[in-house]
């Protein structure tokens, strides 16, 4: 998805674009060796380069400059192309009865950073007060635990309902609620209905059982509650539709009317305006030809103007104003903004050469976009060169050692993954300071998550204390990070529908395999673990089971459906 690039030349939204771009080029210490590969410049602390051959295009280059943990590809484009081919081959192998391949994955467990907290505190104090008093020796393992295990504020339930249709109306639905549905157990040629009760809820879907079957599960069936065939009790009477008991139990009672009166007395049903609410919730404010600013998928360091081409379930297909290349994201994604956003915060922006607008174009109103939390950047705040841990947008299965490269306005930060050292800053990416995708140094160690160390860094196992000392840098203070942990309700093993953020046009069957506070490890069913992604519990890219059916979006099935044991899976 992210093509190879040689430079990041763009026009800034401000009049002093050339000066700004010069300021954004990170400095390279003269003592480090410079390595050129595929049009980009890299430096490595140890000077050991090594060579590798791209498994996709065959290009030979510096191994440490290659992408992916295994350094098998020269660029993200080759990695993505190879992944697509591998997935196709995996599906074909499954159809032929062959097991999928499993690539070896070596995990390096990082030791607990015994003196990190005190050293970080010492460095911050040294920079603020210009003192050279070392306090590194005072730290202990327990002090690190106290430093990083911050108290989380527990918020209200927030399973991904906030970004999906009917999300705010779902609280009234529960097991035992009665509905009127089509009767499929009949020999009649016309449509007839019967009353069923909700046995189990899973996302938008419900396991229903016709009234009269009692504890008999033989006729239970799954149905999306938001489809037109589901009605509240009383709809048939008001619409003149017949209620006919299933033929399998037709002779079970002689007086079905008396049976229903008894069963329905005191029972709950859908609100009469349920279908109206479904329709209203399927209306979205973004319209075709609205203009937005969105991240440039080939140069993450900048944004571009794009036009809304299609809206499905709140997901937008955006077409960049120059050319026909497109990009999918949710309307509440942090990757899209109102026109003028880049200028207002000092973010890089590629000016469009298109001078004539298409009839019907308009700038999307600012109120349509997701709002970020206001922050106070006065006093203690993020500063350039502070170290932290961040989810790598080019490798979403990894949390990497990273650096604040530039502090923007309104709480936004430009982040770079340590070790890439691209001289023009084209590998930087933008996160808000409240983003759940950035973490204080030590987060991975405390939570037993593999931390991806900088490319070319050979002093392993990686230790934050040593790394901060060697790079003469400080860790960003823990108190600056988002500490809110919603009571999200996710549990390990739950099924859902999730966007493959490396191919964001795809929504796939997925499973929650791990939960760390508000962070979810998402596994795409049927694919290898290396395609797993770290996603926040409140991400606009996670949807309940049945979302694709409701919205008409294509759902990508697991690669090997025969191995998916639906009966033993827990769904949300």
Coordinates of C-alpha atoms in Angstrom, one line a residue:
X1 CA 0.0 0.0 0.0
X2 CA 2.8 2.4 0.9
X3 CA 4.9 2.6 -2.3
X4 CA 8.6 3.1 -2.4
X5 CA 9.7 6.8 -2.6
X6 CA 12.8 8.7 -3.2
X7 CA 12.0 12.0 -1.5
X8 CA 9.2 13.9 0.2
X9 CA 9.0 17.1 -1.7
X10 CA 5.8 18.9 -1.1
X11 CA 4.5 22.4 -0.8
X12 CA 3.7 23.6 2.7
X13 CA 0.5 25.4 3.4
X14 CA 2.4 28.3 4.8
X15 CA 4.3 30.9 2.9
X16 CA 7.6 29.9 4.4
X17 CA 7.4 26.3 3.2
X18 CA 10.9 26.0 2.1
X19 CA 12.3 27.2 5.4
X20 CA 10.0 24.8 7.3
X21 CA 11.0 21.8 5.3
X22 CA 14.7 22.5 6.0
X23 CA 13.9 22.6 9.8
X24 CA 12.2 19.3 9.6
X25 CA 15.3 17.4 8.3
X26 CA 16.7 15.5 11.3
X27 CA 20.4 16.0 11.9
X28 CA 22.8 13.1 11.5
X29 CA 25.8 12.9 13.8
X30 CA 29.1 13.1 11.8
X31 CA 30.5 10.1 13.6
X32 CA 27.8 7.7 12.3
X33 CA 28.4 5.9 8.9
X34 CA 26.0 6.9 6.1
X35 CA 24.4 4.2 4.0
X36 CA 22.5 4.9 0.9
X37 CA 19.9 2.4 -0.2
X38 CA 17.1 2.7 -2.8
X39 CA 17.3 6.5 -2.9
X40 CA 17.2 6.9 0.9
X41 CA 19.9 7.6 3.4
X42 CA 20.3 5.5 6.6
X43 CA 22.8 5.5 9.4
X44 CA 23.5 2.8 12.0
X45 CA 25.3 3.0 15.3
X46 CA 27.4 0.0 14.7
X47 CA 28.3 0.6 11.0
X48 CA 27.6 -3.1 10.2
X49 CA 25.5 -3.1 7.1
X50 CA 25.1 -6.6 5.6
X51 CA 23.2 -7.3 2.4
X52 CA 19.9 -8.8 1.6
X53 CA 17.8 -9.7 -1.5
X54 CA 14.1 -8.7 -1.7
X55 CA 11.9 -11.8 -2.0
X56 CA 9.4 -9.9 -4.1
X57 CA 11.4 -7.9 -6.7
X58 CA 14.9 -9.4 -6.3
X59 CA 16.6 -6.1 -5.5
X60 CA 19.8 -6.4 -3.5
X61 CA 20.4 -3.8 -0.8
X62 CA 21.5 -3.0 2.7
X63 CA 19.8 -5.6 5.0
X64 CA 19.1 -3.3 7.9
X65 CA 17.4 -0.8 5.6
X66 CA 14.9 -3.5 4.4
X67 CA 11.3 -3.7 5.8
X68 CA 9.6 -6.2 8.1
X69 CA 11.1 -7.9 11.1
X70 CA 12.7 -10.6 9.0
X71 CA 14.2 -8.0 6.5
X72 CA 12.8 -9.9 3.6
X73 CA 11.6 -7.0 1.5
X74 CA 13.2 -3.8 0.1
X75 CA 10.0 -1.7 0.6
X76 CA 6.6 -1.8 2.1
X77 CA 5.1 -2.0 -1.4
X78 CA 7.0 -5.3 -2.0
X79 CA 6.0 -6.5 1.5
X80 CA 2.3 -5.8 0.8
X81 CA 2.4 -7.3 -2.7
X82 CA 4.1 -10.4 -1.3
X83 CA 1.5 -10.6 1.5
X84 CA -1.4 -10.5 -1.0
X85 CA 0.2 -13.2 -3.1
X86 CA 0.9 -15.3 0.1
X87 CA -2.7 -14.9 1.2
X88 CA -4.0 -16.1 -2.3
X89 CA -1.6 -19.0 -2.2
X90 CA -2.8 -19.8 1.4
X91 CA -6.4 -19.8 0.3
X92 CA -5.6 -22.0 -2.7
X93 CA -3.7 -24.4 -0.5
X94 CA -6.6 -24.6 1.9
X95 CA -9.0 -25.4 -0.9
X96 CA -6.7 -28.2 -2.0
X97 CA -6.6 -29.6 1.5
X98 CA -3.1 -28.4 2.4
X99 CA -2.2 -26.7 5.7
X100 CA -1.1 -23.1 5.6
X101 CA 2.5 -22.3 6.0
X102 CA 3.8 -20.9 9.3
X103 CA 6.8 -18.6 9.2
X104 CA 9.1 -18.9 12.1
X105 CA 8.8 -16.0 14.4
X106 CA 11.6 -15.3 17.0
X107 CA 10.5 -13.3 20.0
X108 CA 13.1 -11.6 22.1
X109 CA 11.9 -11.1 25.6
X110 CA 13.2 -7.8 27.0
X111 CA 14.5 -7.7 30.6
X112 CA 13.0 -5.3 33.1
X113 CA 14.7 -1.9 33.0
X114 CA 16.0 -1.8 36.5
X115 CA 17.2 1.8 36.5
X116 CA 15.2 3.5 33.8
X117 CA 12.7 5.5 35.8
X118 CA 15.4 7.2 37.9
X119 CA 17.6 7.9 34.9
X120 CA 14.7 9.4 32.9
X121 CA 13.9 11.6 35.9
X122 CA 17.5 12.6 36.3
X123 CA 17.8 13.5 32.6
X124 CA 14.7 15.7 32.7
X125 CA 15.9 17.4 35.8
X126 CA 19.3 18.0 34.2
X127 CA 17.8 19.6 31.1
X128 CA 15.5 21.8 33.1
X129 CA 17.8 22.9 35.8
X130 CA 21.2 22.5 34.0
X131 CA 22.5 20.3 36.8
X132 CA 24.7 17.3 36.5
X133 CA 23.6 15.3 39.5
X134 CA 23.1 11.7 38.8
X135 CA 20.3 9.8 40.5
X136 CA 20.4 6.7 38.3
X137 CA 21.7 4.5 41.0
X138 CA 18.7 5.1 43.2
X139 CA 16.2 3.2 41.1
X140 CA 15.0 -0.3 41.7
X141 CA 12.7 -2.7 39.9
X142 CA 9.8 -1.7 42.2
X143 CA 10.3 2.0 41.4
X144 CA 10.1 1.2 37.7
X145 CA 6.8 -0.6 38.4
X146 CA 5.4 2.3 40.3
X147 CA 6.6 4.7 37.5
X148 CA 5.0 2.9 34.6
X149 CA 2.0 1.2 36.2
X150 CA 0.0 4.4 36.3
X151 CA -3.5 4.4 37.7
X152 CA -6.1 4.0 35.0
X153 CA -9.3 5.9 35.1
X154 CA -12.1 3.4 34.4
X155 CA -14.8 4.8 32.0
X156 CA -18.2 3.6 30.9
X157 CA -18.8 0.7 28.5
X158 CA -17.6 1.5 25.0
X159 CA -17.4 -1.6 22.9
X160 CA -17.0 -0.4 19.3
X161 CA -20.8 0.6 19.3
X162 CA -19.9 4.3 19.3
X163 CA -18.8 4.1 15.6
X164 CA -21.5 1.8 14.2
X165 CA -25.2 2.2 13.3
X166 CA -27.6 1.7 16.3
X167 CA -24.6 1.9 18.6
X168 CA -26.4 4.2 21.0
X169 CA -29.7 2.4 20.8
X170 CA -28.5 -1.1 21.5
X171 CA -28.9 -1.0 25.3
X172 CA -32.5 -2.0 25.3
X173 CA -31.8 -5.3 23.5
X174 CA -31.2 -8.4 25.7
X175 CA -31.8 -12.1 25.9
X176 CA -35.6 -12.8 26.3
X177 CA -36.8 -9.9 24.1
X178 CA -39.6 -11.1 21.8
X179 CA -39.8 -10.3 18.0
X180 CA -42.0 -11.2 15.1
X181 CA -40.1 -12.9 12.3
X182 CA -40.8 -14.9 9.1
X183 CA -41.8 -18.5 9.8
X184 CA -39.5 -20.7 7.8
X185 CA -40.9 -23.9 9.2
X186 CA -44.1 -24.1 7.1
X187 CA -45.5 -25.5 3.8
X188 CA -47.5 -22.5 3.0
X189 CA -46.7 -20.7 -0.2
X190 CA -47.3 -17.2 1.2
X191 CA -45.2 -15.4 3.8
X192 CA -46.3 -16.0 7.3
X193 CA -44.8 -15.0 10.6
X194 CA -44.3 -16.3 14.1
X195 CA -43.0 -15.0 17.4
X196 CA -39.4 -15.8 18.5
X197 CA -37.3 -14.9 21.5
X198 CA -33.7 -13.8 21.6
X199 CA -31.6 -16.6 23.1
X200 CA -28.2 -15.0 22.6
X201 CA -26.9 -11.7 21.3
X202 CA -23.7 -11.5 19.2
X203 CA -23.0 -8.1 17.7
X204 CA -25.9 -7.2 15.4
X205 CA -26.9 -10.8 15.2
X206 CA -29.2 -12.7 17.6
X207 CA -29.8 -16.4 18.1
X208 CA -33.6 -16.8 17.9
X209 CA -36.0 -19.6 19.0
X210 CA -39.6 -19.8 17.9
X211 CA -42.1 -19.7 20.7
X212 CA -43.4 -23.1 21.6
X213 CA -40.1 -25.0 21.2
X214 CA -39.3 -24.4 24.9
X215 CA -35.8 -26.0 25.4
X216 CA -35.6 -27.6 22.0
X217 CA -32.7 -26.0 20.1
X218 CA -33.2 -27.9 16.8
X219 CA -34.8 -25.0 15.1
X220 CA -32.7 -22.1 16.5
X221 CA -31.4 -19.7 13.9
X222 CA -29.2 -16.7 13.6
X223 CA -30.6 -13.4 12.3
X224 CA -29.4 -9.8 12.0
X225 CA -31.8 -7.8 14.1
X226 CA -31.6 -4.7 11.9
X227 CA -32.9 -6.3 8.7
X228 CA -36.4 -5.5 7.5
X229 CA -37.7 -9.0 8.3
X230 CA -37.5 -8.3 12.1
X231 CA -40.5 -6.6 13.7
X232 CA -41.8 -5.7 17.2
X233 CA -44.6 -7.8 18.7
X234 CA -47.9 -6.4 17.4
X235 CA -46.6 -5.5 13.9
X236 CA -48.4 -8.5 12.3
X237 CA -51.7 -7.4 13.9
X238 CA -51.4 -3.8 12.8
X239 CA -50.1 -4.8 9.3
X240 CA -52.7 -7.5 8.7
X241 CA -50.0 -10.3 8.5
X242 CA -50.8 -13.8 9.7
X243 CA -49.2 -15.4 12.7
X244 CA -48.8 -19.1 12.0
X245 CA -47.1 -21.6 14.4
X246 CA -44.2 -23.7 12.9
X247 CA -45.5 -27.0 11.5
X248 CA -43.1 -29.0 13.7
X249 CA -45.0 -28.0 16.8
X250 CA -48.4 -27.1 15.2
X251 CA -50.2 -29.8 17.1
X252 CA -48.4 -29.2 20.4
X253 CA -51.2 -26.8 21.7
X254 CA -54.8 -26.7 20.9
X255 CA -55.2 -23.0 21.7
X256 CA -52.2 -21.0 20.4
X257 CA -53.8 -17.7 21.2
X258 CA -54.1 -18.5 24.9
X259 CA -50.5 -19.8 24.8
X260 CA -49.2 -16.5 23.2
X261 CA -51.2 -14.3 25.7
X262 CA -49.6 -16.2 28.6
X263 CA -46.1 -16.0 27.1
X264 CA -46.2 -12.4 26.1
X265 CA -47.7 -11.0 29.3
X266 CA -44.9 -8.9 30.8
X267 CA -42.4 -9.7 28.0
X268 CA -40.3 -7.1 26.3
X269 CA -40.2 -6.5 22.6
X270 CA -38.5 -4.0 20.2
X271 CA -39.7 -0.4 20.3
X272 CA -42.3 0.3 17.6
X273 CA -39.9 2.8 15.9
X274 CA -37.0 0.3 15.8
X275 CA -37.0 0.1 12.0
X276 CA -37.1 3.9 11.8
X277 CA -34.1 4.2 14.1
X278 CA -32.2 1.7 11.9
X279 CA -33.0 3.8 8.9
X280 CA -31.9 7.0 10.6
X281 CA -28.7 5.4 11.8
X282 CA -27.8 4.4 8.3
X283 CA -27.7 8.0 7.2
X284 CA -24.2 9.6 7.2
X285 CA -23.2 13.3 7.0
X286 CA -20.4 12.9 4.5
X287 CA -21.5 13.1 0.9
X288 CA -20.0 12.5 -2.4
X289 CA -17.5 15.2 -3.7
X290 CA -16.9 16.6 -0.2
X291 CA -13.2 17.7 0.1
X292 CA -11.1 16.6 3.1
X293 CA -7.4 16.5 4.0
X294 CA -6.2 13.0 4.5
X295 CA -2.8 11.3 5.1
X296 CA -0.8 10.7 1.9
X297 CA -0.5 6.9 1.9
X298 CA 2.7 7.1 -0.1
X299 CA 4.3 9.7 2.2
X300 CA 3.0 9.4 5.7
X301 CA 4.7 12.6 6.8
X302 CA 2.2 14.8 4.9
X303 CA -1.5 15.2 4.0
X304 CA -3.2 15.8 0.7
X305 CA -6.7 16.9 -0.5
X306 CA -9.0 14.1 -1.4
X307 CA -12.7 13.9 -2.5
X308 CA -15.3 11.6 -1.0
X309 CA -16.2 9.1 -3.7
X310 CA -18.3 6.6 -1.8
X311 CA -19.8 6.2 1.7
X312 CA -20.6 2.7 3.1
X313 CA -21.6 2.3 6.7
X314 CA -19.6 5.4 7.7
X315 CA -16.5 4.2 5.8
X316 CA -15.3 6.6 3.2
X317 CA -13.6 5.8 -0.1
X318 CA -11.5 8.9 -0.8
X319 CA -9.9 9.7 -4.1
X320 CA -6.9 12.0 -4.0
X321 CA -7.5 15.2 -5.9
X322 CA -4.6 14.6 -8.2
X323 CA -4.9 11.2 -10.0
X324 CA -7.1 8.3 -9.4
X325 CA -5.5 6.6 -6.4
X326 CA -7.9 6.0 -3.5
X327 CA -7.8 5.5 0.2
X328 CA -10.4 3.9 2.6
X329 CA -11.0 5.1 6.2
X330 CA -13.8 5.7 8.6
X331 CA -15.4 9.1 8.8
X332 CA -14.2 9.4 12.4
X333 CA -10.7 8.2 11.6
X334 CA -7.8 10.3 13.0
X335 CA -6.3 10.2 9.5
X336 CA -8.8 12.7 7.9
X337 CA -9.4 16.3 8.7
X338 CA -11.1 19.4 7.6
X339 CA -9.6 21.6 4.8
X340 CA -7.0 23.9 6.4
X341 CA -6.1 21.5 9.3
X342 CA -2.5 21.1 8.2
X343 CA -1.9 24.8 8.0
X344 CA -3.5 25.4 11.4
X345 CA -1.1 23.0 13.2
X346 CA 2.0 23.2 11.1
X347 CA 1.7 19.8 9.5
X348 CA 3.3 19.1 6.1
X349 CA 0.9 19.3 3.2
X350 CA 1.1 18.6 -0.5
X351 CA -0.6 21.3 -2.4
X352 CA -2.8 20.2 -5.3
X353 CA -2.1 21.3 -8.8
X354 CA -5.7 21.0 -9.7
X355 CA -7.0 24.5 -10.3
X356 CA -10.5 23.8 -11.5
X357 CA -13.0 22.3 -9.2
X358 CA -15.6 19.7 -10.3
X359 CA -19.2 21.0 -10.1
X360 CA -20.7 20.0 -6.8
X361 CA -17.5 20.0 -4.8
X362 CA -17.5 21.5 -1.3
X363 CA -15.3 21.5 1.7
X364 CA -16.6 19.1 4.3
X365 CA -17.8 21.1 7.4
X366 CA -15.4 21.0 10.3
X367 CA -18.0 19.7 12.7
X368 CA -18.2 16.4 10.8
X369 CA -14.8 15.3 11.9
X370 CA -13.8 13.5 15.1
X371 CA -12.8 15.9 17.9
X372 CA -9.6 15.5 19.9
X373 CA -9.2 16.3 23.5
X374 CA -7.9 19.8 24.3
X375 CA -4.5 19.8 25.9
X376 CA -2.4 22.4 27.7
X377 CA 1.0 22.6 26.0
X378 CA 2.3 25.2 28.5
X379 CA 4.6 24.0 31.2
X380 CA 5.9 20.4 31.1
X381 CA 5.2 19.0 27.6
X382 CA 6.6 16.8 24.9
X383 CA 9.8 18.1 23.4
X384 CA 11.8 17.3 20.3
X385 CA 14.0 14.2 20.7
X386 CA 12.1 12.7 23.7
X387 CA 11.9 9.0 23.5
X388 CA 8.7 6.8 23.7
X389 CA 7.1 3.7 22.4
X390 CA 4.7 3.8 19.5
X391 CA 2.7 1.5 17.2
X392 CA 4.5 1.6 13.9
X393 CA 1.9 2.5 11.2
X394 CA 4.0 0.7 8.6
X395 CA 4.1 -2.5 10.7
X396 CA 1.0 -2.6 12.9
X397 CA 2.0 -5.8 14.6
X398 CA 4.9 -4.0 16.2
X399 CA 5.4 -1.5 19.0
X400 CA 8.7 0.2 18.3
X401 CA 11.2 2.5 20.0
X402 CA 10.4 6.0 18.7
X403 CA 11.3 9.6 19.0
X404 CA 9.3 12.9 19.1
X405 CA 10.6 14.6 15.9
X406 CA 8.6 17.7 16.0
X407 CA 5.9 19.2 18.3
X408 CA 3.0 20.7 16.4
X409 CA 0.1 22.8 17.6
X410 CA -3.1 21.6 19.2
X411 CA -1.3 18.7 20.9
X412 CA -0.1 16.9 17.7
X413 CA 3.3 15.3 17.4
X414 CA 5.4 14.1 14.6
X415 CA 6.9 10.7 15.5
X416 CA 9.7 8.7 13.9
X417 CA 10.6 5.1 14.5
X418 CA 14.2 5.0 15.7
X419 CA 16.7 3.5 13.3
X420 CA 15.2 4.6 10.0
X421 CA 17.0 8.0 10.0
X422 CA 15.6 9.1 6.6
X423 CA 17.2 12.5 6.1
X424 CA 14.1 14.3 4.8
X425 CA 11.8 13.1 7.5
X426 CA 9.5 11.3 5.1
X427 CA 9.1 8.4 7.4
X428 CA 7.6 10.5 10.2
X429 CA 4.0 10.1 11.1
X430 CA 1.5 12.2 13.1
X431 CA -0.2 11.1 16.4
X432 CA -2.1 13.3 18.8
X433 CA -0.6 13.5 22.3
X434 CA -3.7 11.7 23.6
X435 CA -3.5 8.9 21.1
X436 CA -3.7 5.4 22.5
X437 CA -1.1 4.4 20.0
X438 CA 1.8 6.0 21.9
X439 CA 3.2 4.8 25.2
X440 CA 5.8 5.8 27.8
X441 CA 9.2 4.1 27.6
X442 CA 8.9 0.8 29.5
X443 CA 5.2 0.1 28.6
X444 CA 6.1 -3.0 26.6
X445 CA 8.4 -4.3 29.2
X446 CA 5.9 -3.9 32.0
X447 CA 3.1 -5.6 29.9
X448 CA 5.2 -8.4 28.5
X449 CA 4.9 -7.1 24.9
X450 CA 7.8 -7.6 22.4
X451 CA 9.4 -4.2 21.8
X452 CA 10.9 -3.7 18.4
X453 CA 14.4 -2.2 18.8
X454 CA 15.9 0.3 16.4
X455 CA 17.2 -1.1 13.1
X456 CA 21.0 -1.6 13.3
X457 CA 21.1 -1.5 17.1
X458 CA 23.1 -4.6 18.1
X459 CA 23.4 -4.2 21.9
X460 CA 20.8 -6.8 22.7
X461 CA 18.8 -7.5 24.8
X462 CA 17.6 -3.9 24.4
X463 CA 17.6 -1.9 27.6
X464 CA 16.0 1.5 27.8
X465 CA 18.4 2.8 30.5
X466 CA 21.4 2.1 28.3
X467 CA 19.8 3.4 25.2
X468 CA 18.9 6.7 26.7
X469 CA 22.4 7.1 28.0
X470 CA 24.0 6.2 24.7
X471 CA 21.7 8.6 22.7
X472 CA 22.0 11.4 25.3
X473 CA 18.2 11.6 25.3
X474 CA 15.4 11.5 27.8
X475 CA 12.1 9.6 28.0
X476 CA 8.9 11.5 27.7
X477 CA 7.3 11.9 31.1
X478 CA 4.6 9.2 31.9
X479 CA 2.1 11.8 33.0
X480 CA 1.9 13.2 29.4
X481 CA 0.3 10.1 28.0
X482 CA -3.3 9.0 27.8
X483 CA -4.2 7.1 31.0
X484 CA -7.9 6.5 30.4
X485 CA -8.8 2.8 30.1
X486 CA -12.5 2.4 29.1
X487 CA -14.6 -0.4 30.5
X488 CA -14.7 -1.7 27.0
X489 CA -16.1 -5.1 27.6
X490 CA -13.8 -6.9 25.1
X491 CA -12.6 -10.4 26.1
X492 CA -10.0 -12.7 24.7
X493 CA -11.5 -15.0 22.0
X494 CA -14.3 -12.6 21.0
X495 CA -15.1 -12.5 17.3
X496 CA -15.6 -9.3 15.4
X497 CA -15.2 -7.6 12.0
X498 CA -12.1 -5.6 11.6
X499 CA -10.3 -3.5 9.0
X500 CA -7.0 -4.7 7.8
X501 CA -5.2 -1.4 8.3
X502 CA -2.4 -2.4 5.9
X503 CA -5.1 -2.9 3.2
X504 CA -7.8 -0.5 4.6
X505 CA -10.4 -1.3 1.9
X506 CA -10.7 -4.8 3.4
X507 CA -12.9 -5.7 6.4
X508 CA -12.2 -9.2 7.7
X509 CA -13.4 -11.8 10.1
X510 CA -11.1 -11.4 13.2
X511 CA -10.5 -12.5 16.8
X512 CA -9.3 -10.6 19.8
X513 CA -6.3 -12.6 21.0
X514 CA -4.9 -10.4 23.7
X515 CA -5.9 -7.4 25.7
X516 CA -3.5 -5.0 27.4
X517 CA -5.5 -2.2 29.1
X518 CA -7.3 -0.5 26.2
X519 CA -5.0 -2.1 23.6
X520 CA -6.3 -5.1 21.6
X521 CA -4.3 -7.6 19.6
X522 CA -6.4 -8.4 16.5
X523 CA -5.9 -11.6 14.6
X524 CA -7.3 -12.1 11.2
X525 CA -8.9 -15.6 11.1
X526 CA -7.1 -17.9 8.7
X527 CA -4.0 -15.8 8.3
X528 CA -0.7 -16.2 10.0
X529 CA 0.1 -14.4 13.3
X530 CA 2.6 -12.0 11.6
X531 CA -0.4 -10.2 10.1
X532 CA -1.9 -9.4 13.6
X533 CA -2.4 -5.8 14.4
X534 CA -2.5 -3.7 17.6
X535 CA -5.7 -1.7 17.7
X536 CA -7.3 0.6 20.3
X537 CA -10.6 -0.6 21.9
X538 CA -12.3 2.5 20.7
X539 CA -11.0 2.4 17.1
X540 CA -13.3 3.3 14.3
X541 CA -12.0 0.3 12.4
X542 CA -13.6 -2.4 14.7
X543 CA -17.2 -3.5 14.1
X544 CA -19.6 -6.0 15.7
X545 CA -20.5 -9.2 14.0
X546 CA -23.1 -8.5 11.3
X547 CA -21.9 -4.9 10.5
X548 CA -21.0 -5.8 6.9
X549 CA -24.3 -7.5 6.3
X550 CA -26.2 -4.5 7.7
X551 CA -24.2 -1.9 5.7
X552 CA -23.7 -3.8 2.5
X553 CA -19.9 -3.8 2.9
X554 CA -18.1 -6.9 1.6
X555 CA -16.8 -9.1 4.4
X556 CA -13.5 -11.0 3.7
X557 CA -14.0 -14.6 5.0
X558 CA -11.4 -16.5 6.8
X559 CA -8.8 -18.3 4.6
X560 CA -9.9 -21.7 6.0
X561 CA -13.5 -21.7 7.0
X562 CA -13.4 -25.4 7.8
X563 CA -11.1 -24.7 10.7
X564 CA -13.3 -21.9 12.2
X565 CA -15.3 -23.5 15.0
X566 CA -18.2 -21.2 15.3
X567 CA -19.9 -23.1 18.1
X568 CA -17.0 -22.6 20.4
X569 CA -16.3 -19.0 19.6
X570 CA -17.4 -16.1 21.7
X571 CA -18.8 -13.1 19.7
X572 CA -19.4 -9.5 20.6

